[in-house]
Short mmCIF file of C-alpha atoms in Angstrom, two decimals:
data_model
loop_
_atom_site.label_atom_id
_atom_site.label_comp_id
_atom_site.label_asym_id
_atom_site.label_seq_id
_atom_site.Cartn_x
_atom_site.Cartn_y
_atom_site.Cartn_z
CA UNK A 1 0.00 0.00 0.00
CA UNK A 2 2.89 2.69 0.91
CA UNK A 3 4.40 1.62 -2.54
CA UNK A 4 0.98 2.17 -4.29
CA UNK A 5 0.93 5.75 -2.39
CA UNK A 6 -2.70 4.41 -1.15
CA UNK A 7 -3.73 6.75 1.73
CA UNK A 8 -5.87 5.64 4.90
CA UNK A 9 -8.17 7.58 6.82
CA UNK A 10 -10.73 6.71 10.24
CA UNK A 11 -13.77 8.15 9.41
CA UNK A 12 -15.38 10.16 11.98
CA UNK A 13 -18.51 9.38 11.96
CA UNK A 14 -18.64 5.72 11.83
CA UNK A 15 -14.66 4.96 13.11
CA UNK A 16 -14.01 2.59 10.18
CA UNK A 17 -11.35 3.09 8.39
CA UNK A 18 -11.61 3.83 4.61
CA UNK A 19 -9.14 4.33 1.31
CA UNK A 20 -8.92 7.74 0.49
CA UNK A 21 -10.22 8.30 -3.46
CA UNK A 22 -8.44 11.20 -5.68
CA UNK A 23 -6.06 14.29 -4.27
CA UNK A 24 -8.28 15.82 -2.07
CA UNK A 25 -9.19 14.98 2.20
CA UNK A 26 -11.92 13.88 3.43
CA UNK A 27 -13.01 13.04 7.05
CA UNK A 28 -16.17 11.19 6.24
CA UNK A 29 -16.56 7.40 4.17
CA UNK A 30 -19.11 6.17 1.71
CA UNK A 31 -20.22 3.82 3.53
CA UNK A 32 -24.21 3.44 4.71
CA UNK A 33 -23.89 2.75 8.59
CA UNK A 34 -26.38 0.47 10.40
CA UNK A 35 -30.25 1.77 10.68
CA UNK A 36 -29.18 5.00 8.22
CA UNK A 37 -30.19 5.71 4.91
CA UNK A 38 -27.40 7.96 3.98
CA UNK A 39 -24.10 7.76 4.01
CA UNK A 40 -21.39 9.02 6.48
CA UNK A 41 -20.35 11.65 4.04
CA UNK A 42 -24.16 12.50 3.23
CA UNK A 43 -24.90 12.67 7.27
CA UNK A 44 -22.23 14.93 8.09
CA UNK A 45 -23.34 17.52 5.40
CA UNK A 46 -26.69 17.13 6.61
CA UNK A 47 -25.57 17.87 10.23
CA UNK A 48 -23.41 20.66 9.76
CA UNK A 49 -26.07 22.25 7.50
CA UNK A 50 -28.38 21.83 10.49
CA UNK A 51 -26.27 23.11 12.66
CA UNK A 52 -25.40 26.26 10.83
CA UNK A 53 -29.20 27.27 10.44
CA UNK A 54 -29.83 26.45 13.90
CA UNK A 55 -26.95 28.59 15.35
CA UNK A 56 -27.93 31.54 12.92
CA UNK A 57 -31.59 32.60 13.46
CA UNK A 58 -31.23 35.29 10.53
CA UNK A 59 -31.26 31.92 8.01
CA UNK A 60 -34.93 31.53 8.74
CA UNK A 61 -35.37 32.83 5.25
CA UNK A 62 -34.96 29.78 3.72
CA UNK A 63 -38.20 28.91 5.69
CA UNK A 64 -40.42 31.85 4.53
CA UNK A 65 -38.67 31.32 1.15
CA UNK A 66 -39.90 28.03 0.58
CA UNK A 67 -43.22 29.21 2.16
CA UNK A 68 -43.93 31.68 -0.62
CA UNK A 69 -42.70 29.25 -3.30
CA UNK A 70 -45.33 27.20 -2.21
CA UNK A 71 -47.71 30.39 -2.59
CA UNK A 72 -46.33 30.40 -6.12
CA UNK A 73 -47.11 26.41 -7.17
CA UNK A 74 -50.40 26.86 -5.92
CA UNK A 75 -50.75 29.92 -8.23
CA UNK A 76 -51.56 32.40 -5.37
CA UNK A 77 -48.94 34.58 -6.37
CA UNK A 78 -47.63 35.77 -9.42
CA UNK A 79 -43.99 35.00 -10.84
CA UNK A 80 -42.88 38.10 -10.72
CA UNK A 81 -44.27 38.84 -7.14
CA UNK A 82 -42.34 35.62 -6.34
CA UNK A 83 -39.17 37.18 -7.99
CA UNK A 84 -39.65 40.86 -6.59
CA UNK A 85 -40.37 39.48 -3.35
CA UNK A 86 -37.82 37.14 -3.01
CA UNK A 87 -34.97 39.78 -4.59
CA UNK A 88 -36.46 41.84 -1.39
CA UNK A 89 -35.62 39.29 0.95
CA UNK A 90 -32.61 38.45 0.25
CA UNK A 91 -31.37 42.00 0.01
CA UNK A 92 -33.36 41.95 3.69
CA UNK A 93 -31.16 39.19 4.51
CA UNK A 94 -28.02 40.22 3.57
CA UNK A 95 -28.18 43.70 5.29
CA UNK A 96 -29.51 41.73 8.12
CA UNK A 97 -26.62 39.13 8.35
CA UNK A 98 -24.50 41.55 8.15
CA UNK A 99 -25.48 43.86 10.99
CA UNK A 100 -26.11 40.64 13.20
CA UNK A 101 -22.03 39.58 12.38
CA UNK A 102 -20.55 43.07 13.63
CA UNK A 103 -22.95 43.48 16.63
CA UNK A 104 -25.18 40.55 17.63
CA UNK A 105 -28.67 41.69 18.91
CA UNK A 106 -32.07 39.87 19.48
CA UNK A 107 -33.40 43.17 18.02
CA UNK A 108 -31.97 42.78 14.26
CA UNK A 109 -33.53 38.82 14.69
CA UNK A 110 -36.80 40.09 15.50
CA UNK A 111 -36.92 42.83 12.74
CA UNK A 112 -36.04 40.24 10.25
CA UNK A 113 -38.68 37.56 11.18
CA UNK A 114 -41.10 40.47 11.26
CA UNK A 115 -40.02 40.79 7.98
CA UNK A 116 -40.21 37.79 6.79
CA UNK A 117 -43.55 37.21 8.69
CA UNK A 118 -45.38 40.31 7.16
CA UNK A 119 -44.71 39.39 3.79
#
C-alpha cells in the first residue's frame, strides 16, 4: 500500500477506516452505517447544515422562502411577485446578516422575522 501511495483515513462518523479516493481529504466514508439511509459523508453535510441554520436565526429565510414558493405552485402569487419578493428578501437578509455579524442583537432577529412574517 505505501508503494501504491494508497492513503488511509478513520472516518469520523462511523470509526471505520476507509481508502482515500483522488487528491483531495476527506473526514467522512461512503459507507451506509447500520439503521441509516445515507451515508457518512451525506450525514455529516446534513448535520453541519443543520447546525449552521440552527446557530444563525437570521437563516430563517430559507423557511419563509420556501413558504412563498409554495404560494407560487399553488398559483396564489404571481412569478414576478415571487421574484420581486424574493430579490427583497434576500437584500433583507443580507443587510440583516450583516449587521447581526458586527454586533449581535435579538433586536436585528426580531426585525427580520417580522419581515419575513409580514410578507
Amino acid at each position: 500500500m505505501i508503494e501504491h501511495n494508497i492513503r488511509i483515513k478513520k472516518c469520523k462518523n462511523c470509526g471505520k477506516y476507509f481508502v482515500l479516493k483522488g487528491d483531495y481529504s476527506t473526514d467522512y466514508c461512503d459507507r451506509i452505517p447500520d439503521g441509516e439511509k445515507f451515508t457518512c459523508k451525506k450525514l455529516a453535510a446534513m448535520k453541519a447544515r443543520k447546525k449552521k441554520v440552527q446557530d444563525n436565526p437570521i437563516l430563517k429565510y430559507e423557511k419563509a422562502y420556501k413558504r412563498m414558493y409554495a404560494h407560487l405552485s399553488n398559483h396564489k402569487i404571481s412569478n414576478e411577485d415571487f421574484r420581486l419578493w424574493a430579490e427583497a428578501a434576500a437584500n433583507k437578509r443580507d443587510s440583516s446578516l450583516a449587521e447581526y455579524s458586527s454586533s449581535p442583537s435579538d433586536d436585528i432577529i426580531n426585525q427580520f422575522k417580522e419581515y419575513l412574517d409580514n410578507k
